[in-house]
Amino acid sequence: MDRDPVLIDLALQGGGSHGAFTWGVLDRLLEEPWLDIAGISGTSAGAMNAAVLADGWMKGEAKGARKALNEYWQRISRAAAFSPLQRSFFERITGRWTLDTSPAYLAMDFISRLLSPYDLNPLGLNPLRDVLADSIDFESLARSPIKLFVTATKVKTGRGRIFRNHEITADVLLASACLPMMFRAVEIDGEAYWDGGYVGNPTITPLVRESDAHDTILVQINPTERANTPRSAAEIIDRLTEISFNSPLTKELRMIALLRQVADPGTGEGARWAQMRTHRIKSDLLAEFGASSKFNAEWEFVTLLRDEGRRAASEFLDANADHLGKRSTADLDVLLKEC
């Protein structure tokens, strides 16, 4: 069925291999010719998905973007096959996707509390660098019609920096995904950077200010709520990490909700805030996987997450396709009641 095109922005969270869920969401959305992607803001794995999509778009629009994402995640999985971080025999026979009992993962977790990446990896090697080099033409990316916004955290000031198309390099993407207990800070123009999730996961503001779209779809990976109180040391640390990586996004969404209420809907920047429509795609299934599973990039797990992303996106479209371009389907005003 033909329908009028709707200009949309995408906001993509980071989350290691759980970014394959976002791949599935993007793969499904790219099947809809009436959805026209104007801009993408991404952090960590979300930034890499965004860059791969935008570069693939230059090679063949939607089909090229879908092909590029598929090839990127295949490369990620092949690279992970050589990593010492593998599921234990117990996890394999019980069908668990976590690495909680993996000897290499447990050793890494223990050693990282005693030694830094500067001690353990003095050359700053990162296997993702080769994957990115094989997956993205950064010169082409600078010319992509899809506006990109990649967030990284300045180590010195604790503030975020937003990198745009012409600034994005492999170093920028690695900086956006740089977990400080695993990798040395990435230096760009003499400034050291860590994972962008500490300040924006992802950052929404540049989409409102610089994109022509009024509809922003947030693809959320990290669970905002947990039914049970964590009790083990690992569970407590995992939950603290989830909260810290969700906190910047929650604060920004709360600010957006407030600005939408007070902004002048007439002209100028106030009108952009007042006209912004928000939507959200997420899955409760991701909450069932422990934090260690974000280091598991086995192809079977990656494709399971991809398929869940496609399912969640299809469910979203079935319920909300007619609302896109007309009204928000995610209620941000509820965040103001929590202040």
Short mmCIF file of C-alpha atoms in Angstrom, two decimals:
data_model
loop_
_atom_site.label_atom_id
_atom_site.label_comp_id
_atom_site.label_asym_id
_atom_site.label_seq_id
_atom_site.Cartn_x
_atom_site.Cartn_y
_atom_site.Cartn_z
CA MET A 1 0.00 0.00 0.00
CA ASP A 2 1.40 3.38 -1.05
CA ARG A 3 1.52 6.07 1.58
CA ASP A 4 3.04 9.50 2.02
CA PRO A 5 6.66 9.47 3.16
CA VAL A 6 7.48 10.31 6.76
CA LEU A 7 10.80 11.88 7.68
CA ILE A 8 12.26 10.27 10.81
CA ASP A 9 15.32 10.44 13.04
CA LEU A 10 16.78 7.47 14.89
CA ALA A 11 18.39 7.48 18.33
CA LEU A 12 20.45 4.33 18.91
CA GLN A 13 21.72 3.18 22.30
CA GLY A 14 24.95 1.32 22.86
CA GLY A 15 25.24 -2.09 24.47
CA GLY A 16 27.99 -4.27 23.01
CA SER A 17 26.73 -7.29 21.08
CA HIS A 18 23.19 -6.37 22.11
CA GLY A 19 23.55 -3.82 19.34
CA ALA A 20 22.52 -6.71 17.08
CA PHE A 21 18.99 -6.08 18.36
CA THR A 22 19.29 -2.58 16.86
CA TRP A 23 20.54 -4.14 13.63
CA GLY A 24 17.30 -6.12 13.46
CA VAL A 25 15.22 -3.00 14.12
CA LEU A 26 17.04 -1.08 11.38
CA ASP A 27 16.77 -4.00 8.97
CA ARG A 28 12.98 -4.03 9.43
CA LEU A 29 12.56 -0.25 9.22
CA LEU A 30 14.63 -0.12 6.03
CA GLU A 31 12.05 -2.40 4.37
CA GLU A 32 9.50 0.43 4.56
CA PRO A 33 10.02 2.81 1.60
CA TRP A 34 7.78 5.45 3.19
CA LEU A 35 10.19 5.88 6.12
CA ASP A 36 12.83 8.42 5.14
CA ILE A 37 15.78 8.58 7.55
CA ALA A 38 17.04 12.15 7.98
CA GLY A 39 19.41 11.77 10.94
CA ILE A 40 20.81 9.24 13.37
CA SER A 41 22.33 9.83 16.78
CA GLY A 42 24.27 6.89 18.17
CA THR A 43 26.59 5.91 20.97
CA SER A 44 28.96 2.93 21.13
CA ALA A 45 27.36 0.02 19.25
CA GLY A 46 24.59 2.42 18.23
CA ALA A 47 27.17 4.72 16.64
CA MET A 48 28.67 1.82 14.69
CA ASN A 49 25.27 0.68 13.45
CA ALA A 50 24.55 4.28 12.41
CA ALA A 51 27.82 4.71 10.53
CA VAL A 52 27.50 1.36 8.74
CA LEU A 53 23.93 2.17 7.71
CA ALA A 54 24.79 5.66 6.44
CA ASP A 55 27.78 4.37 4.46
CA GLY A 56 25.77 1.47 3.05
CA TRP A 57 23.06 3.91 1.99
CA MET A 58 25.61 5.60 -0.26
CA LYS A 59 26.23 2.30 -2.03
CA GLY A 60 22.63 1.29 -2.65
CA GLU A 61 20.15 3.20 -0.49
CA ALA A 62 17.99 0.90 1.67
CA LYS A 63 19.20 -2.35 0.09
CA GLY A 64 22.80 -1.19 0.37
CA ALA A 65 22.32 -0.25 4.02
CA ARG A 66 20.76 -3.61 4.88
CA LYS A 67 23.58 -5.45 3.09
CA ALA A 68 26.23 -3.37 4.86
CA LEU A 69 24.73 -4.05 8.29
CA ASN A 70 24.55 -7.78 7.63
CA GLU A 71 28.18 -7.90 6.51
CA TYR A 72 29.33 -5.78 9.46
CA TRP A 73 27.76 -8.10 12.03
CA GLN A 74 29.17 -11.14 10.25
CA ARG A 75 32.62 -9.58 10.59
CA ILE A 76 31.98 -8.86 14.28
CA SER A 77 31.01 -12.48 14.86
CA ARG A 78 34.00 -13.87 12.95
CA ALA A 79 36.37 -11.64 14.93
CA ALA A 80 34.76 -12.75 18.21
CA ALA A 81 35.44 -16.39 17.36
CA PHE A 82 39.13 -15.74 18.05
CA SER A 83 38.48 -14.00 21.37
CA PRO A 84 39.26 -15.84 24.63
CA LEU A 85 35.90 -14.59 25.91
CA GLN A 86 33.77 -17.63 25.15
CA ARG A 87 30.90 -19.34 26.94
CA SER A 88 31.84 -22.08 29.35
CA PHE A 89 30.80 -25.70 28.88
CA PHE A 90 28.16 -25.22 31.61
CA GLU A 91 26.64 -22.23 29.82
CA ARG A 92 26.56 -24.08 26.53
CA ILE A 93 24.82 -27.19 27.85
CA THR A 94 22.29 -25.08 29.78
CA GLY A 95 21.59 -22.84 26.80
CA ARG A 96 22.64 -19.62 28.51
CA TRP A 97 24.12 -16.80 26.45
CA THR A 98 26.04 -15.19 29.31
CA LEU A 99 29.75 -15.50 30.10
CA ASP A 100 29.23 -15.53 33.86
CA THR A 101 31.13 -18.80 34.34
CA SER A 102 33.62 -18.31 31.51
CA PRO A 103 37.15 -18.62 32.94
CA ALA A 104 38.48 -15.91 30.60
CA TYR A 105 35.65 -13.52 31.47
CA LEU A 106 36.08 -14.07 35.20
CA ALA A 107 39.84 -13.59 34.90
CA MET A 108 39.34 -10.39 32.89
CA ASP A 109 36.85 -9.05 35.41
CA PHE A 110 39.22 -9.74 38.32
CA ILE A 111 42.38 -8.45 36.65
CA SER A 112 40.65 -5.25 35.47
CA ARG A 113 40.16 -4.29 39.12
CA LEU A 114 43.92 -4.52 39.72
CA LEU A 115 45.50 -3.49 36.43
CA SER A 116 44.50 -0.91 33.85
CA PRO A 117 44.44 -1.26 30.05
CA TYR A 118 47.67 0.76 30.03
CA ASP A 119 49.29 -2.12 31.90
CA LEU A 120 47.65 -4.96 30.02
CA ASN A 121 47.47 -3.50 26.49
CA PRO A 122 50.31 -0.96 26.15
CA LEU A 123 49.99 -0.86 22.36
CA GLY A 124 46.28 -0.02 22.54
CA LEU A 125 45.25 -2.83 20.22
CA ASN A 126 41.55 -3.15 19.44
CA PRO A 127 40.20 -5.86 17.09
CA LEU A 128 37.26 -3.61 16.22
CA ARG A 129 39.58 -1.28 14.31
CA ASP A 130 40.12 -3.82 11.52
CA VAL A 131 36.39 -4.61 11.41
CA LEU A 132 35.56 -0.92 10.98
CA ALA A 133 38.22 -0.48 8.31
CA ASP A 134 36.68 -3.34 6.31
CA SER A 135 33.10 -2.14 6.88
CA ILE A 136 33.05 1.65 6.40
CA ASP A 137 34.34 4.06 3.76
CA PHE A 138 34.78 7.14 5.94
CA GLU A 139 35.30 9.49 2.98
CA SER A 140 31.96 8.32 1.58
CA LEU A 141 30.39 8.67 5.00
CA ALA A 142 31.20 12.37 5.02
CA ARG A 143 28.99 12.80 1.92
CA SER A 144 26.05 10.72 3.16
CA PRO A 145 22.68 12.50 3.06
CA ILE A 146 21.89 10.96 6.45
CA LYS A 147 23.12 13.26 9.22
CA LEU A 148 25.12 11.42 11.86
CA PHE A 149 25.78 12.44 15.45
CA VAL A 150 28.22 10.28 17.45
CA THR A 151 28.77 10.92 21.16
CA ALA A 152 32.02 10.39 23.08
CA THR A 153 33.02 11.52 26.59
CA LYS A 154 35.96 13.84 27.18
CA VAL A 155 38.07 12.27 29.92
CA LYS A 156 39.50 15.60 31.08
CA THR A 157 36.22 17.47 31.57
CA GLY A 158 33.62 14.68 31.75
CA ARG A 159 31.63 16.47 29.06
CA GLY A 160 30.36 15.03 25.83
CA ARG A 161 31.40 15.85 22.31
CA ILE A 162 29.20 15.30 19.29
CA PHE A 163 31.01 14.25 16.11
CA ARG A 164 29.27 14.82 12.78
CA ASN A 165 29.65 13.09 9.38
CA HIS A 166 32.81 14.83 8.19
CA GLU A 167 34.50 14.31 11.58
CA ILE A 168 33.75 10.61 11.97
CA THR A 169 36.68 8.23 11.71
CA ALA A 170 37.46 4.78 13.09
CA ASP A 171 39.00 6.52 16.12
CA VAL A 172 35.76 8.42 16.76
CA LEU A 173 33.70 5.23 16.71
CA LEU A 174 36.21 3.43 18.93
CA ALA A 175 36.15 6.40 21.33
CA SER A 176 32.37 6.26 21.50
CA ALA A 177 32.65 2.59 22.54
CA CYS A 178 35.72 2.87 24.78
CA LEU A 179 35.02 1.17 28.11
CA PRO A 180 37.82 2.59 30.31
CA MET A 181 38.46 -0.61 32.25
CA MET A 182 39.00 -2.55 29.02
CA PHE A 183 40.61 -0.12 26.59
CA ARG A 184 42.98 2.80 26.74
CA ALA A 185 41.36 6.19 26.16
CA VAL A 186 41.21 7.09 22.46
CA GLU A 187 43.01 10.31 21.60
CA ILE A 188 41.49 12.60 18.97
CA ASP A 189 43.14 15.96 18.23
CA GLY A 190 45.09 15.67 21.48
CA GLU A 191 41.96 15.03 23.60
CA ALA A 192 41.34 11.72 25.37
CA TYR A 193 37.88 10.14 25.08
CA TRP A 194 35.90 7.37 26.74
CA ASP A 195 32.55 5.71 26.00
CA GLY A 196 29.86 8.21 25.05
CA GLY A 197 27.29 6.38 27.16
CA TYR A 198 28.47 8.23 30.25
CA VAL A 199 27.10 11.53 28.93
CA GLY A 200 24.56 10.60 26.26
CA ASN A 201 23.21 7.18 25.38
CA PRO A 202 22.35 8.46 22.85
CA THR A 203 22.25 12.27 22.65
CA ILE A 204 18.89 13.53 21.34
CA THR A 205 19.39 17.31 21.22
CA PRO A 206 21.28 17.56 17.89
CA LEU A 207 18.48 15.64 16.16
CA VAL A 208 15.99 18.31 17.26
CA ARG A 209 18.24 21.24 16.39
CA GLU A 210 19.84 20.08 13.14
CA SER A 211 17.53 17.57 11.47
CA ASP A 212 14.49 18.35 9.34
CA ALA A 213 12.53 15.45 10.85
CA HIS A 214 10.03 15.92 13.69
CA ASP A 215 9.70 12.22 14.58
CA THR A 216 12.46 10.57 16.60
CA ILE A 217 12.45 6.80 17.16
CA LEU A 218 14.54 5.72 20.15
CA VAL A 219 15.88 2.17 19.91
CA GLN A 220 16.53 1.24 23.53
CA ILE A 221 18.81 -1.62 24.54
CA ASN A 222 19.52 -1.11 28.24
CA PRO A 223 16.61 -2.02 30.55
CA THR A 224 15.25 0.94 32.50
CA GLU A 225 13.56 -1.23 35.13
CA ARG A 226 14.33 -4.50 36.90
CA ALA A 227 11.66 -6.43 38.79
CA ASN A 228 14.01 -7.85 41.41
CA THR A 229 16.58 -6.21 43.66
CA PRO A 230 20.09 -7.37 42.74
CA ARG A 231 21.78 -9.33 45.51
CA SER A 232 25.05 -10.80 44.24
CA ALA A 233 28.08 -8.57 43.71
CA ALA A 234 27.92 -9.13 39.95
CA GLU A 235 24.20 -8.31 39.81
CA ILE A 236 24.74 -5.09 41.80
CA ILE A 237 27.57 -3.95 39.54
CA ASP A 238 25.54 -4.78 36.44
CA ARG A 239 22.54 -2.81 37.68
CA LEU A 240 24.72 0.18 38.62
CA THR A 241 26.13 0.13 35.09
CA GLU A 242 22.64 0.05 33.57
CA ILE A 243 21.52 2.98 35.70
CA SER A 244 24.61 5.05 34.91
CA PHE A 245 24.26 4.46 31.17
CA ASN A 246 20.51 5.21 31.18
CA SER A 247 20.73 8.28 33.40
CA PRO A 248 21.91 10.81 30.75
CA LEU A 249 19.17 9.69 28.36
CA THR A 250 16.48 9.93 31.05
CA LYS A 251 17.59 13.44 32.00
CA GLU A 252 17.61 14.57 28.38
CA LEU A 253 14.16 13.11 27.70
CA ARG A 254 12.87 14.87 30.81
CA MET A 255 14.34 18.14 29.53
CA ILE A 256 12.71 17.57 26.14
CA ALA A 257 9.34 16.95 27.80
CA LEU A 258 9.68 20.23 29.70
CA LEU A 259 10.77 22.20 26.64
CA ARG A 260 7.85 20.86 24.63
CA GLN A 261 5.49 22.25 27.27
CA VAL A 262 7.02 25.73 27.46
CA ALA A 263 8.42 26.27 23.95
CA ASP A 264 6.80 28.77 21.61
CA PRO A 265 5.19 26.66 18.86
CA GLY A 266 5.32 29.58 16.43
CA THR A 267 8.69 29.90 14.74
CA GLY A 268 12.39 29.39 15.35
CA GLU A 269 14.00 26.82 17.63
CA GLY A 270 11.05 26.89 20.02
CA ALA A 271 8.85 25.53 17.27
CA ARG A 272 11.25 22.63 16.69
CA TRP A 273 11.03 21.58 20.34
CA ALA A 274 7.24 22.01 20.44
CA GLN A 275 6.75 19.96 17.27
CA MET A 276 9.01 17.07 18.26
CA ARG A 277 7.31 13.68 18.32
CA THR A 278 8.89 10.76 20.18
CA HIS A 279 8.62 7.02 19.74
CA ARG A 280 10.35 4.04 21.34
CA ILE A 281 11.25 0.50 20.25
CA LYS A 282 12.48 -1.89 22.93
CA SER A 283 12.18 -5.52 24.02
CA ASP A 284 11.72 -7.11 27.42
CA LEU A 285 13.74 -10.07 26.18
CA LEU A 286 16.98 -8.10 26.46
CA ALA A 287 16.46 -7.77 30.22
CA GLU A 288 16.68 -11.56 30.50
CA PHE A 289 20.31 -11.60 29.32
CA GLY A 290 23.00 -10.70 31.83
CA ALA A 291 25.51 -7.91 31.25
CA SER A 292 28.25 -10.41 30.38
CA SER A 293 26.26 -11.50 27.32
CA LYS A 294 27.13 -8.13 25.76
CA PHE A 295 30.58 -9.63 25.17
CA ASN A 296 29.11 -12.67 23.41
CA ALA A 297 29.09 -12.22 19.64
CA GLU A 298 28.49 -15.83 18.57
CA TRP A 299 26.59 -15.79 15.30
CA GLU A 300 23.71 -17.81 16.77
CA PHE A 301 23.26 -15.24 19.56
CA VAL A 302 23.73 -12.27 17.25
CA THR A 303 21.06 -13.54 14.85
CA LEU A 304 18.73 -14.30 17.76
CA LEU A 305 19.02 -10.64 18.79
CA ARG A 306 18.60 -9.51 15.18
CA ASP A 307 15.40 -11.51 14.83
CA GLU A 308 14.10 -10.08 18.10
CA GLY A 309 14.85 -6.59 16.79
CA ARG A 310 12.92 -7.28 13.61
CA ARG A 311 10.02 -8.64 15.64
CA ALA A 312 9.97 -5.60 17.95
CA ALA A 313 10.11 -3.21 14.99
CA SER A 314 7.28 -5.04 13.24
CA GLU A 315 5.21 -4.89 16.41
CA PHE A 316 5.92 -1.16 16.69
CA LEU A 317 4.91 -0.54 13.07
CA ASP A 318 1.73 -2.59 13.38
CA ALA A 319 0.68 -0.53 16.39
CA ASN A 320 2.00 2.91 15.47
CA ALA A 321 2.64 3.29 11.73
CA ASP A 322 -0.44 5.48 11.33
CA HIS A 323 0.72 7.75 14.17
CA LEU A 324 4.16 8.49 12.71
CA GLY A 325 4.22 12.01 11.35
CA LYS A 326 1.15 12.90 13.43
CA ARG A 327 1.69 12.38 17.15
CA SER A 328 4.04 10.91 19.75
CA THR A 329 3.59 7.31 20.81
CA ALA A 330 6.04 7.50 23.75
CA ASP A 331 4.76 9.52 26.70
CA LEU A 332 7.63 11.69 27.95
CA ASP A 333 5.42 13.79 30.20
CA VAL A 334 5.37 10.94 32.72
CA LEU A 335 9.04 11.71 33.38
CA LEU A 336 8.10 15.14 34.71
CA LYS A 337 5.93 13.51 37.37
CA GLU A 338 8.99 11.64 38.67
CA CYS A 339 10.98 14.80 39.39
#
